[in-house]
Each structure stands twice: as structure tokens, then as C-alpha cells.
Amino acid sequence: MSRLSEERVATAKEIIGRFPRKKSALIPLLHLAQEQDGYVAQDAMVHIAELLDLAPAEVYGTASFYEMFKFHPVGKYCINICTNISCQLVGAWNLLHHAEERLGIKSGGTTQDGLFTIEDVECIAACTEAPALQVNYRYRYKVTPESFDALINDLESGKLTGEVPPHGTLASVRQTTTAAWSNRGVEEQAQVDAR
Amino acid sequence: MSVPSGPRIITSRFDVADGHTYAGYVRTGGYVSLRKAVSSMTPQQVHDEVKAAEIQGRGGAGFPAGTKWGFLPAGVHPRYLVINGDESEPGTYKDRLLMERDPHQLIEGIVIACYALNASQAFLYVRGEMAHAQERLAQALNEAYANNMVGRNICGSDFSVDITLTWGAGAYIVGEETALIESLEGERGMPRLKPPFFPAVKGLYMQPTIVNNVETLANVPYIVGKGGGDFKSIGAPTSTGMRMFAVSGHVNKPGVFEVPNGVTTFRMLFEAPEYCGGIRNGGSIKAFIPGGASAMWFFPEHLDMALDKPTVDKAGSMLGSGAIVAMDQTTDMVAACWRIVRFFARESCGKCTPCREGTTWLERVLKRMLDGHGRPEDIDLLFEVSESISPGIAWPPRQTTICPLGPSAVSPIASAVRRFRHEFEHYIEHRRPIDGVESPFATHLASHA
């Protein structure tokens, strides 16, 4: 929908500063856009292209490769149910089926009120806690139909607002650029010889 | 059943409530090795300890880390260290724990490695979906900077280095080191051809680059602190140190365990009370995956094999990323095979035709069997397509592709169809699994009927 806000442009510039080449900041910047709007908007991609001296097509070219980036609005809560082998072995498909029934949508769909999207996803590295899911990339372990319903109720009632930010927000803490930043290590052979 | 024991090396702080904070880390012996390295050792001496430890890379290939470090061409600078935190091999669950619960241990390992490698900068690439790990690492990095463990004149020495925390956006293939480098350069995560693009020679920004796995580097503080010889004395001579294994599937107590490498057996992990405590419902093992979805499957006759790299390699599979998945006698092998193949079909980057087309074909053929539309010729077709992706269908797999992703999709076919061919034939003939196994889709497919 929109270009990056002033505050996010400042964050973007800090991120760009941590790489020897600007384009390396592309994926983190796309996440910033998704954090702002819940998805990666076209105007945001044009803005990112300006910030990185790229063509908008180059931005989209990279962005479209990656599963996490959405190019149209999705639910405020994106529920990713793992159905890979460890989860399949202990009932993941039954869980997905239950989720589809409970929310009245199929995997990949979004509820009419714009609150929930569900997806069946690949391994999320919680195999010993199967079946597992993520809601906006926050884990829930050993999920049962009952605990799934409780999760939906809690999300609907706003009980988890602090714990589960809207779709698009990943880490709530960022690496900060300190005054001591830009400490290149060894850059040339003379420095190695001096050791 | 008695099991071999060893020191907890990298999981030692998992029970420490504040083990992820700077204060908790330092209180439990953290950053001592870094101080020792930069104040009293040369980079070469640090490298020599890692070489002496003979630690095998924990990302999947199991290549000795010390040897890998030695591949950097002399006199070519700048050079980089890239940390692979893109854990996504199905069944694998250990790097995320290391990043979430002991982020400073990883940071200390990274800084020591940078010192040994004369690196210019380190890039810590975390899987996009791991929000909590990103958070913990960001917090830890900020603390480490504030306490002079990263950044300028580390621990008062003349050594400086920065660590850039960055992350992906959902693509299994980015776990492949050259694809990770592409992603880190802001590109689509497609692997590069080797040669010429061996990362140690032409890596990030075409400069020499070492790509190490999270668990590998998390071991470095211990190796430098206690010495490579100490590390090597743990486990087996052919598989040194302690190692993390995630055991999931049909066991009573799935879990992630740090066990002596090379001497612990699969049976111990499945049955010992201190590990998984047996197969669920008193059942028995039908098959198990010893090292992630890419590995060939093992069967009951392999249970007493030690988790030792050369032993497992010789038996025709791999320990890979330490992902062990147990399947009991009720497992629908056609469905299990299909699910793993679907993973590779979904995650193929599309660069090489045999993989892009082949994995998709394999998935479709298996899916139609499950859906009750299998054809008598389908089993032969599975092998024919597999041959095109990986000629000979052998282990280690031969490749017609740039990276091993495509050939990995052949492993579940070769394993499941060869061993349980009657289950596939039964599906084709009777449109349902054999008696005594449970279809994982009982409810799901019924709703679409």
C-alpha cells in the first residue's frame, strides 16, 4: 500500500550500513515492508529499490523467490501448520483438517474478517514437539484440536496481543548500530603478517 | 540399557534460566576462551586446536571444520565468515535451540573463528521463520558489543571484527552454502556451480568465504578452552566430541540430546530411559531416518549401529544434520515417502531441469497412488524418473544437478519402494494401504471424498 515510513527508512539505513554492498540488505528491507503493512506492497518495493539503487524489478525478482513474502494482504494472524514427516507421523493432517473446519477456510485461504490465514508448511524445526505450528512465527507445540481452538479464541479475544504481534513482525529486538560499528577485521595481508 | 556418557558441551546452559543473557553466560564460564585466544594465542594456534579436535561439520556433510578453514587461499583479503543458521532439513531441531538458549556461546565461537581465519567480517544468517532466535541473537549481540566481546579492540586486544545479523525469508535451498551466499547478496537463493564457485575461493562478493553451521561454531569455545586433544578424546576417534541429535516420530519421549559422538547407537536413543524410552504403545521400529529427509532410510537391522560417520556412510546413508525420525509398524510407507518427496518438489529452486521436473513428477505419481489412481506401471516410472535425477540410484548419490537437493528426493523412493514394494503395489491395486497401517489422511481425505 505504502512506501516505508520515516522511522523505517532510518532503520533501513542502519541495516544497509552493516553490509559491504547495499543489495545484501534487500531481504531484511523486504521484511521491514512486510512488518509495516502485513504484506510487501508494490510502493514499498519501489521505495526499497530507490534505497538500494536497484530497479523495482530486481526487488520483486528476489522477493518472489521467498515463501514468507506475501504480495497481497493476508490474515492478521498467519497460522502455519507443519505437515512434514515428523508432524505427519503424529497427526498433523488431522490437525490441519480440524483447523480448516474450525475456520471455514482451506489451507492457503483467509477468513472473511481478515483475521486468520492458514497454510500447511514445511518443517519448522520443532520436530520433537510435533505436531507443531507457528502463529505469526511464534511456536505452539504438541497441538491438539482443543488447544488449537483455545488458541483461536485467545487470538480473537485479544488475549495474546502482547505475545503475538500482527503478521509481518519478526524479532521484537533488533541489532543496534553502536558507535563502535564498522570495525573491519583483517583487510590485507600486511595485517596478517603483523600478528 | 547403559549408555555412554560425556560432558555436556554445547547444551550446558540449556537449564540455566538466564543462560542466554550476557550476565548468565559470563557467570557460567563464558567468554573465557575468547579472552584466551586473543590475548595468548596466534590465529594459527587457534586454527591448529580446531584441526586437532577433528570436529566434523554439523550441518549435514560432516566435513572436518579445521580442514575447511585451511582451504582459504593465503594472501587474499578481505575474506568472510558466514554462519549458516538456516536450519530447515526435515527432522532437524538443534541449531534453533542453540541460537535461542545459548546465543553468546555461538557469538563467542564466531569471534574466535574470525580471529583464526583473519576474517574481515562475519554474517550470521538465521532462518527467516525463527523470530525468537533472531530476537535472542540480536539481544546477545547488542550485549556483546556493549561489553567489548565483538566490535573494536575485542577484550582489549588489537583485534576487531563486526558481526552482521541477517535473516532469510523461507527457502530450504538457502541452507546450501552457495545458495546462502546468493541470498546474502540479495539474490534468489539458487546454488552456484562448483567449480569455480567454491566458497573458500570465490564466495561472498567473490571473496574467500568460510560457511560454518551453528552447532559447529558453538563447539569452538570448548575446543579452544580445553584444547583440541580433549575434544578428540570424547566419542569415537572417527567421530569426535559430543553431538546433538533430535529424535522425533513414534517414540515415547521425543527429544533433543547431546550424546557422545560415534559410540551411542540408534537403539540406545530409541529405547534407553534417559533418551526416548521406547517406541510408542510398546510397538516396534519399521524403519527410521538416520540423518534428515535427504538420507536413505534404515531398518531394524541397523538399530545397533553406532552414530559414527564412517560406519553410517558405509552402510549406505548419512548422519546428516542429526535428525532421526522413528517410524513404527503402523506407518503408511507410501504416505511417508510421498511427504518427503513433496518437500523436495516444493523446495526445488528450479535452476536444474532434472530436479525441477523430476521431483514434481515423483510427487505427482506418489500422490495419485495415495488418491487411489495409481497405475501398474507407476513403480517402474518412479525408478525411471529417479534414474534421471541421480543415475544409478546409489549412495552417495550421483548428481545431474548443481546441488544435492534433487538427488535427495530419490532417497525416500529408493528406501521405501525397495523395502516395502508390496505396500505400493497394494495401494495401486486396492486404492488403500495394507491392513495394519494407519493412513495419516484418515480424516483429511474423507472430507474431500
PDB file of C-alpha atoms in Angstrom, chain B residues 55-307:
ATOM      1  CA  ILE B  55      35.399 -31.813  14.640  1.00  0.00           C
ATOM      2  CA  GLN B  56      33.193 -32.774  11.714  1.00  0.00           C
ATOM      3  CA  GLY B  57      30.875 -30.069  10.433  1.00  0.00           C
ATOM      4  CA  ARG B  58      27.424 -30.428  11.968  1.00  0.00           C
ATOM      5  CA  GLY B  59      25.413 -29.020   9.077  1.00  0.00           C
ATOM      6  CA  GLY B  60      24.994 -32.205   7.077  1.00  0.00           C
ATOM      7  CA  ALA B  61      28.050 -33.027   5.012  1.00  0.00           C
ATOM      8  CA  GLY B  62      30.245 -33.730   8.030  1.00  0.00           C
ATOM      9  CA  PHE B  63      33.388 -32.251   6.522  1.00  0.00           C
ATOM     10  CA  PRO B  64      36.145 -31.597   9.100  1.00  0.00           C
ATOM     11  CA  ALA B  65      35.933 -27.911  10.063  1.00  0.00           C
ATOM     12  CA  GLY B  66      39.659 -27.454  10.650  1.00  0.00           C
ATOM     13  CA  THR B  67      40.432 -28.750   7.162  1.00  0.00           C
ATOM     14  CA  LYS B  68      37.784 -26.496   5.658  1.00  0.00           C
ATOM     15  CA  TRP B  69      39.325 -23.475   7.352  1.00  0.00           C
ATOM     16  CA  GLY B  70      42.623 -24.414   5.708  1.00  0.00           C
ATOM     17  CA  PHE B  71      41.139 -24.008   2.225  1.00  0.00           C
ATOM     18  CA  LEU B  72      41.305 -20.203   2.332  1.00  0.00           C
ATOM     19  CA  PRO B  73      43.949 -19.114  -0.156  1.00  0.00           C
ATOM     20  CA  ALA B  74      46.839 -17.281   1.504  1.00  0.00           C
ATOM     21  CA  GLY B  75      47.147 -13.578   0.939  1.00  0.00           C
ATOM     22  CA  VAL B  76      43.646 -13.000  -0.462  1.00  0.00           C
ATOM     23  CA  HIS B  77      41.669 -10.413   1.517  1.00  0.00           C
ATOM     24  CA  PRO B  78      39.108  -9.414   2.569  1.00  0.00           C
ATOM     25  CA  ARG B  79      37.661 -12.782   3.500  1.00  0.00           C
ATOM     26  CA  TYR B  80      34.456 -13.549   5.298  1.00  0.00           C
ATOM     27  CA  LEU B  81      32.870 -15.934   7.749  1.00  0.00           C
ATOM     28  CA  VAL B  82      29.244 -16.808   7.087  1.00  0.00           C
ATOM     29  CA  ILE B  83      27.261 -18.672   9.722  1.00  0.00           C
ATOM     30  CA  ASN B  84      24.561 -20.977   8.435  1.00  0.00           C
ATOM     31  CA  GLY B  85      21.599 -20.738  10.810  1.00  0.00           C
ATOM     32  CA  ASP B  86      19.079 -21.682   8.150  1.00  0.00           C
ATOM     33  CA  GLU B  87      18.106 -24.944   9.831  1.00  0.00           C
ATOM     34  CA  SER B  88      15.320 -26.490   7.713  1.00  0.00           C
ATOM     35  CA  GLU B  89      16.154 -30.115   6.902  1.00  0.00           C
ATOM     36  CA  PRO B  90      13.015 -32.034   7.916  1.00  0.00           C
ATOM     37  CA  GLY B  91      13.536 -33.650  11.298  1.00  0.00           C
ATOM     38  CA  THR B  92      16.325 -31.279  12.314  1.00  0.00           C
ATOM     39  CA  TYR B  93      15.966 -29.365  15.534  1.00  0.00           C
ATOM     40  CA  LYS B  94      19.146 -28.285  17.287  1.00  0.00           C
ATOM     41  CA  ASP B  95      20.561 -25.092  15.778  1.00  0.00           C
ATOM     42  CA  ARG B  96      17.396 -23.222  16.730  1.00  0.00           C
ATOM     43  CA  LEU B  97      17.833 -24.369  20.335  1.00  0.00           C
ATOM     44  CA  LEU B  98      21.470 -23.299  20.319  1.00  0.00           C
ATOM     45  CA  MET B  99      20.541 -19.844  18.999  1.00  0.00           C
ATOM     46  CA  GLU B 100      17.627 -19.355  21.385  1.00  0.00           C
ATOM     47  CA  ARG B 101      19.099 -20.754  24.573  1.00  0.00           C
ATOM     48  CA  ASP B 102      22.801 -20.006  24.327  1.00  0.00           C
ATOM     49  CA  PRO B 103      23.314 -17.211  21.784  1.00  0.00           C
ATOM     50  CA  HIS B 104      26.502 -15.926  23.440  1.00  0.00           C
ATOM     51  CA  GLN B 105      28.181 -19.322  23.034  1.00  0.00           C
ATOM     52  CA  LEU B 106      27.600 -19.053  19.285  1.00  0.00           C
ATOM     53  CA  ILE B 107      28.804 -15.442  19.222  1.00  0.00           C
ATOM     54  CA  GLU B 108      31.960 -16.406  21.122  1.00  0.00           C
ATOM     55  CA  GLY B 109      32.576 -19.229  18.641  1.00  0.00           C
ATOM     56  CA  ILE B 110      32.102 -16.835  15.736  1.00  0.00           C
ATOM     57  CA  VAL B 111      34.521 -14.228  17.067  1.00  0.00           C
ATOM     58  CA  ILE B 112      37.157 -16.883  17.805  1.00  0.00           C
ATOM     59  CA  ALA B 113      36.709 -18.286  14.291  1.00  0.00           C
ATOM     60  CA  CYS B 114      37.073 -14.804  12.780  1.00  0.00           C
ATOM     61  CA  TYR B 115      40.309 -14.388  14.730  1.00  0.00           C
ATOM     62  CA  ALA B 116      41.659 -17.731  13.492  1.00  0.00           C
ATOM     63  CA  LEU B 117      40.628 -17.049   9.898  1.00  0.00           C
ATOM     64  CA  ASN B 118      41.806 -13.428   9.782  1.00  0.00           C
ATOM     65  CA  ALA B 119      38.308 -12.611   8.651  1.00  0.00           C
ATOM     66  CA  SER B 120      37.171  -9.134   7.819  1.00  0.00           C
ATOM     67  CA  GLN B 121      33.542  -9.528   8.857  1.00  0.00           C
ATOM     68  CA  ALA B 122      31.058 -12.211   9.885  1.00  0.00           C
ATOM     69  CA  PHE B 123      27.494 -12.620   8.667  1.00  0.00           C
ATOM     70  CA  LEU B 124      25.113 -14.553  10.860  1.00  0.00           C
ATOM     71  CA  TYR B 125      22.280 -15.758   8.630  1.00  0.00           C
ATOM     72  CA  VAL B 126      19.295 -17.025  10.594  1.00  0.00           C
ATOM     73  CA  ARG B 127      16.286 -18.761   9.122  1.00  0.00           C
ATOM     74  CA  GLY B 128      13.503 -16.229   8.478  1.00  0.00           C
ATOM     75  CA  GLU B 129      10.808 -18.148  10.333  1.00  0.00           C
ATOM     76  CA  MET B 130      12.801 -18.214  13.568  1.00  0.00           C
ATOM     77  CA  ALA B 131      11.648 -14.964  15.132  1.00  0.00           C
ATOM     78  CA  HIS B 132      12.608 -15.909  18.677  1.00  0.00           C
ATOM     79  CA  ALA B 133      16.123 -16.970  17.673  1.00  0.00           C
ATOM     80  CA  GLN B 134      16.573 -13.658  15.818  1.00  0.00           C
ATOM     81  CA  GLU B 135      15.430 -11.827  18.909  1.00  0.00           C
ATOM     82  CA  ARG B 136      17.748 -13.667  21.277  1.00  0.00           C
ATOM     83  CA  LEU B 137      20.714 -13.229  18.930  1.00  0.00           C
ATOM     84  CA  ALA B 138      20.024  -9.521  18.452  1.00  0.00           C
ATOM     85  CA  GLN B 139      19.848  -9.038  22.208  1.00  0.00           C
ATOM     86  CA  ALA B 140      23.013 -11.056  22.773  1.00  0.00           C
ATOM     87  CA  LEU B 141      24.903  -9.226  20.024  1.00  0.00           C
ATOM     88  CA  ASN B 142      23.943  -5.859  21.472  1.00  0.00           C
ATOM     89  CA  GLU B 143      25.191  -7.008  24.882  1.00  0.00           C
ATOM     90  CA  ALA B 144      28.376  -8.492  23.440  1.00  0.00           C
ATOM     91  CA  TYR B 145      29.119  -5.201  21.664  1.00  0.00           C
ATOM     92  CA  ALA B 146      28.473  -3.232  24.848  1.00  0.00           C
ATOM     93  CA  ASN B 147      30.900  -5.484  26.718  1.00  0.00           C
ATOM     94  CA  ASN B 148      33.624  -5.362  24.100  1.00  0.00           C
ATOM     95  CA  MET B 149      33.345  -9.011  23.033  1.00  0.00           C
ATOM     96  CA  VAL B 150      32.540  -8.005  19.448  1.00  0.00           C
ATOM     97  CA  GLY B 151      33.490  -4.808  17.660  1.00  0.00           C
ATOM     98  CA  ARG B 152      36.580  -2.690  18.202  1.00  0.00           C
ATOM     99  CA  ASN B 153      39.663  -3.949  20.073  1.00  0.00           C
ATOM    100  CA  ILE B 154      37.990  -7.043  21.410  1.00  0.00           C
ATOM    101  CA  CYS B 155      38.922  -7.769  25.051  1.00  0.00           C
ATOM    102  CA  GLY B 156      41.495  -5.003  24.864  1.00  0.00           C
ATOM    103  CA  SER B 157      43.458  -6.675  22.045  1.00  0.00           C
ATOM    104  CA  ASP B 158      44.250  -5.156  18.669  1.00  0.00           C
ATOM    105  CA  PHE B 159      41.709  -7.486  17.068  1.00  0.00           C
ATOM    106  CA  SER B 160      38.442  -6.019  15.782  1.00  0.00           C
ATOM    107  CA  VAL B 161      35.575  -7.577  13.915  1.00  0.00           C
ATOM    108  CA  ASP B 162      31.869  -6.962  13.308  1.00  0.00           C
ATOM    109  CA  ILE B 163      29.076  -9.498  13.182  1.00  0.00           C
ATOM    110  CA  THR B 164      26.118  -8.611  10.985  1.00  0.00           C
ATOM    111  CA  LEU B 165      22.905 -10.364  11.973  1.00  0.00           C
ATOM    112  CA  THR B 166      20.721 -11.058   8.981  1.00  0.00           C
ATOM    113  CA  TRP B 167      17.970 -13.472   8.081  1.00  0.00           C
ATOM    114  CA  GLY B 168      16.196 -15.237   5.264  1.00  0.00           C
ATOM    115  CA  ALA B 169      12.576 -15.427   4.183  1.00  0.00           C
ATOM    116  CA  GLY B 170      11.636 -19.052   3.773  1.00  0.00           C
ATOM    117  CA  ALA B 171      13.580 -21.237   1.354  1.00  0.00           C
ATOM    118  CA  TYR B 172      15.100 -24.591   2.304  1.00  0.00           C
ATOM    119  CA  ILE B 173      17.621 -24.395  -0.517  1.00  0.00           C
ATOM    120  CA  VAL B 174      19.324 -21.454   1.172  1.00  0.00           C
ATOM    121  CA  GLY B 175      20.804 -23.995   3.593  1.00  0.00           C
ATOM    122  CA  GLU B 176      23.087 -24.987   0.702  1.00  0.00           C
ATOM    123  CA  GLU B 177      26.161 -22.820   1.161  1.00  0.00           C
ATOM    124  CA  THR B 178      26.406 -21.234  -2.267  1.00  0.00           C
ATOM    125  CA  ALA B 179      22.652 -20.553  -2.310  1.00  0.00           C
ATOM    126  CA  LEU B 180      23.020 -18.965   1.115  1.00  0.00           C
ATOM    127  CA  ILE B 181      25.708 -16.699  -0.280  1.00  0.00           C
ATOM    128  CA  GLU B 182      23.438 -15.723  -3.165  1.00  0.00           C
ATOM    129  CA  SER B 183      20.695 -14.910  -0.679  1.00  0.00           C
ATOM    130  CA  LEU B 184      23.121 -12.894   1.399  1.00  0.00           C
ATOM    131  CA  GLU B 185      23.920 -10.883  -1.715  1.00  0.00           C
ATOM    132  CA  GLY B 186      20.222 -10.082  -2.111  1.00  0.00           C
ATOM    133  CA  GLU B 187      19.543 -12.586  -4.859  1.00  0.00           C
ATOM    134  CA  ARG B 188      17.178 -15.515  -5.357  1.00  0.00           C
ATOM    135  CA  GLY B 189      18.609 -18.422  -3.400  1.00  0.00           C
ATOM    136  CA  MET B 190      19.898 -20.554  -6.236  1.00  0.00           C
ATOM    137  CA  PRO B 191      23.090 -22.602  -5.850  1.00  0.00           C
ATOM    138  CA  ARG B 192      26.233 -21.727  -7.770  1.00  0.00           C
ATOM    139  CA  LEU B 193      28.237 -24.149  -9.840  1.00  0.00           C
ATOM    140  CA  LYS B 194      31.248 -25.708  -8.094  1.00  0.00           C
ATOM    141  CA  PRO B 195      33.821 -25.270  -9.551  1.00  0.00           C
ATOM    142  CA  PRO B 196      34.542 -22.425  -9.904  1.00  0.00           C
ATOM    143  CA  PHE B 197      32.465 -21.076  -7.024  1.00  0.00           C
ATOM    144  CA  PHE B 198      33.892 -22.975  -4.084  1.00  0.00           C
ATOM    145  CA  PRO B 199      33.129 -20.549  -1.250  1.00  0.00           C
ATOM    146  CA  ALA B 200      36.621 -20.791   0.229  1.00  0.00           C
ATOM    147  CA  VAL B 201      37.970 -19.410  -3.046  1.00  0.00           C
ATOM    148  CA  LYS B 202      35.117 -17.446  -4.614  1.00  0.00           C
ATOM    149  CA  GLY B 203      32.401 -16.936  -2.052  1.00  0.00           C
ATOM    150  CA  LEU B 204      30.586 -13.882  -0.750  1.00  0.00           C
ATOM    151  CA  TYR B 205      31.224 -10.925  -3.083  1.00  0.00           C
ATOM    152  CA  MET B 206      33.583 -13.315  -4.931  1.00  0.00           C
ATOM    153  CA  GLN B 207      35.968 -13.210  -1.969  1.00  0.00           C
ATOM    154  CA  PRO B 208      37.223 -16.207   0.058  1.00  0.00           C
ATOM    155  CA  THR B 209      34.468 -17.265   2.445  1.00  0.00           C
ATOM    156  CA  ILE B 210      34.038 -19.945   5.078  1.00  0.00           C
ATOM    157  CA  VAL B 211      30.471 -21.129   5.681  1.00  0.00           C
ATOM    158  CA  ASN B 212      30.035 -22.958   9.002  1.00  0.00           C
ATOM    159  CA  ASN B 213      26.993 -24.415  10.696  1.00  0.00           C
ATOM    160  CA  VAL B 214      25.727 -23.049  14.024  1.00  0.00           C
ATOM    161  CA  GLU B 215      26.413 -26.228  16.018  1.00  0.00           C
ATOM    162  CA  THR B 216      29.939 -26.478  14.620  1.00  0.00           C
ATOM    163  CA  LEU B 217      30.853 -22.992  15.802  1.00  0.00           C
ATOM    164  CA  ALA B 218      29.074 -23.433  19.139  1.00  0.00           C
ATOM    165  CA  ASN B 219      31.698 -26.102  19.923  1.00  0.00           C
ATOM    166  CA  VAL B 220      34.627 -23.780  19.259  1.00  0.00           C
ATOM    167  CA  PRO B 221      34.749 -22.082  22.707  1.00  0.00           C
ATOM    168  CA  TYR B 222      35.084 -25.507  24.350  1.00  0.00           C
ATOM    169  CA  ILE B 223      37.750 -26.630  21.880  1.00  0.00           C
ATOM    170  CA  VAL B 224      39.838 -23.513  22.437  1.00  0.00           C
ATOM    171  CA  GLY B 225      39.246 -23.580  26.207  1.00  0.00           C
ATOM    172  CA  LYS B 226      40.062 -27.232  26.854  1.00  0.00           C
ATOM    173  CA  GLY B 227      42.189 -27.952  23.803  1.00  0.00           C
ATOM    174  CA  GLY B 228      41.555 -29.898  20.623  1.00  0.00           C
ATOM    175  CA  GLY B 229      43.023 -33.051  22.187  1.00  0.00           C
ATOM    176  CA  ASP B 230      40.454 -33.021  24.978  1.00  0.00           C
ATOM    177  CA  PHE B 231      37.606 -32.725  22.459  1.00  0.00           C
ATOM    178  CA  LYS B 232      39.063 -35.507  20.333  1.00  0.00           C
ATOM    179  CA  SER B 233      39.231 -37.850  23.331  1.00  0.00           C
ATOM    180  CA  ILE B 234      35.422 -37.715  23.622  1.00  0.00           C
ATOM    181  CA  GLY B 235      33.320 -40.008  21.450  1.00  0.00           C
ATOM    182  CA  ALA B 236      34.981 -42.197  18.836  1.00  0.00           C
ATOM    183  CA  PRO B 237      38.279 -41.453  17.032  1.00  0.00           C
ATOM    184  CA  THR B 238      36.334 -41.365  13.761  1.00  0.00           C
ATOM    185  CA  SER B 239      33.546 -39.120  15.116  1.00  0.00           C
ATOM    186  CA  THR B 240      34.877 -36.839  17.803  1.00  0.00           C
ATOM    187  CA  GLY B 241      33.223 -34.817  20.529  1.00  0.00           C
ATOM    188  CA  MET B 242      29.645 -34.626  21.692  1.00  0.00           C
ATOM    189  CA  ARG B 243      26.894 -34.184  19.156  1.00  0.00           C
ATOM    190  CA  MET B 244      23.247 -33.116  19.192  1.00  0.00           C
ATOM    191  CA  PHE B 245      20.576 -35.411  17.783  1.00  0.00           C
ATOM    192  CA  ALA B 246      16.870 -34.672  17.514  1.00  0.00           C
ATOM    193  CA  VAL B 247      14.822 -37.857  17.786  1.00  0.00           C
ATOM    194  CA  SER B 248      11.221 -37.457  16.663  1.00  0.00           C
ATOM    195  CA  GLY B 249       8.373 -39.607  15.383  1.00  0.00           C
ATOM    196  CA  HIS B 250       6.934 -42.694  17.057  1.00  0.00           C
ATOM    197  CA  VAL B 251       8.903 -42.753  20.297  1.00  0.00           C
ATOM    198  CA  ASN B 252       7.582 -42.335  23.830  1.00  0.00           C
ATOM    199  CA  LYS B 253       9.650 -39.260  24.639  1.00  0.00           C
ATOM    200  CA  PRO B 254      10.870 -37.405  21.572  1.00  0.00           C
ATOM    201  CA  GLY B 255      13.740 -35.106  22.406  1.00  0.00           C
ATOM    202  CA  VAL B 256      16.979 -33.387  21.519  1.00  0.00           C
ATOM    203  CA  PHE B 257      20.008 -34.989  23.133  1.00  0.00           C
ATOM    204  CA  GLU B 258      23.692 -34.162  23.270  1.00  0.00           C
ATOM    205  CA  VAL B 259      25.399 -37.549  23.221  1.00  0.00           C
ATOM    206  CA  PRO B 260      28.939 -38.896  22.839  1.00  0.00           C
ATOM    207  CA  ASN B 261      29.556 -38.998  19.108  1.00  0.00           C
ATOM    208  CA  GLY B 262      30.440 -42.220  17.360  1.00  0.00           C
ATOM    209  CA  VAL B 263      29.654 -44.591  20.242  1.00  0.00           C
ATOM    210  CA  THR B 264      25.975 -44.082  21.047  1.00  0.00           C
ATOM    211  CA  THR B 265      23.740 -46.411  18.996  1.00  0.00           C
ATOM    212  CA  PHE B 266      20.348 -45.799  17.408  1.00  0.00           C
ATOM    213  CA  ARG B 267      18.816 -48.405  19.718  1.00  0.00           C
ATOM    214  CA  MET B 268      20.076 -46.529  22.765  1.00  0.00           C
ATOM    215  CA  LEU B 269      18.485 -43.310  21.570  1.00  0.00           C
ATOM    216  CA  PHE B 270      15.165 -45.016  20.875  1.00  0.00           C
ATOM    217  CA  GLU B 271      14.997 -47.285  23.921  1.00  0.00           C
ATOM    218  CA  ALA B 272      17.109 -46.011  26.825  1.00  0.00           C
ATOM    219  CA  PRO B 273      15.056 -44.394  29.603  1.00  0.00           C
ATOM    220  CA  GLU B 274      17.348 -41.337  29.644  1.00  0.00           C
ATOM    221  CA  TYR B 275      16.604 -40.776  25.968  1.00  0.00           C
ATOM    222  CA  CYS B 276      13.356 -41.684  24.203  1.00  0.00           C
ATOM    223  CA  GLY B 277      12.246 -44.538  26.449  1.00  0.00           C
ATOM    224  CA  GLY B 278      10.993 -46.910  23.765  1.00  0.00           C
ATOM    225  CA  ILE B 279       8.668 -46.982  20.782  1.00  0.00           C
ATOM    226  CA  ARG B 280       5.164 -45.661  21.439  1.00  0.00           C
ATOM    227  CA  ASN B 281       2.452 -48.107  22.563  1.00  0.00           C
ATOM    228  CA  GLY B 282       5.079 -50.797  23.061  1.00  0.00           C
ATOM    229  CA  GLY B 283       5.438 -51.076  19.291  1.00  0.00           C
ATOM    230  CA  SER B 284       8.437 -51.831  17.131  1.00  0.00           C
ATOM    231  CA  ILE B 285      10.537 -49.969  14.584  1.00  0.00           C
ATOM    232  CA  LYS B 286       9.578 -50.492  10.963  1.00  0.00           C
ATOM    233  CA  ALA B 287      12.049 -48.007   9.535  1.00  0.00           C
ATOM    234  CA  PHE B 288      13.874 -44.886  10.643  1.00  0.00           C
ATOM    235  CA  ILE B 289      15.582 -41.935   9.059  1.00  0.00           C
ATOM    236  CA  PRO B 290      19.114 -41.593  10.444  1.00  0.00           C
ATOM    237  CA  GLY B 291      20.067 -38.114   9.270  1.00  0.00           C
ATOM    238  CA  GLY B 292      17.302 -35.944   7.851  1.00  0.00           C
ATOM    239  CA  ALA B 293      14.916 -36.198   4.924  1.00  0.00           C
ATOM    240  CA  SER B 294      17.789 -36.409   2.424  1.00  0.00           C
ATOM    241  CA  ALA B 295      19.169 -39.581   3.988  1.00  0.00           C
ATOM    242  CA  MET B 296      18.498 -43.148   2.937  1.00  0.00           C
ATOM    243  CA  TRP B 297      16.297 -44.889   5.491  1.00  0.00           C
ATOM    244  CA  PHE B 298      17.474 -47.508   7.937  1.00  0.00           C
ATOM    245  CA  PHE B 299      15.608 -50.578   9.234  1.00  0.00           C
ATOM    246  CA  PRO B 300      15.554 -52.791  12.348  1.00  0.00           C
ATOM    247  CA  GLU B 301      18.811 -54.486  11.330  1.00  0.00           C
ATOM    248  CA  HIS B 302      20.604 -51.130  11.699  1.00  0.00           C
ATOM    249  CA  LEU B 303      19.449 -50.414  15.248  1.00  0.00           C
ATOM    250  CA  ASP B 304      22.654 -51.462  16.954  1.00  0.00           C
ATOM    251  CA  MET B 305      24.823 -49.362  14.703  1.00  0.00           C
ATOM    252  CA  ALA B 306      26.792 -46.585  16.386  1.00  0.00           C
ATOM    253  CA  LEU B 307      26.170 -42.992  15.351  1.00  0.00           C
TER     254      LEU B 307
END
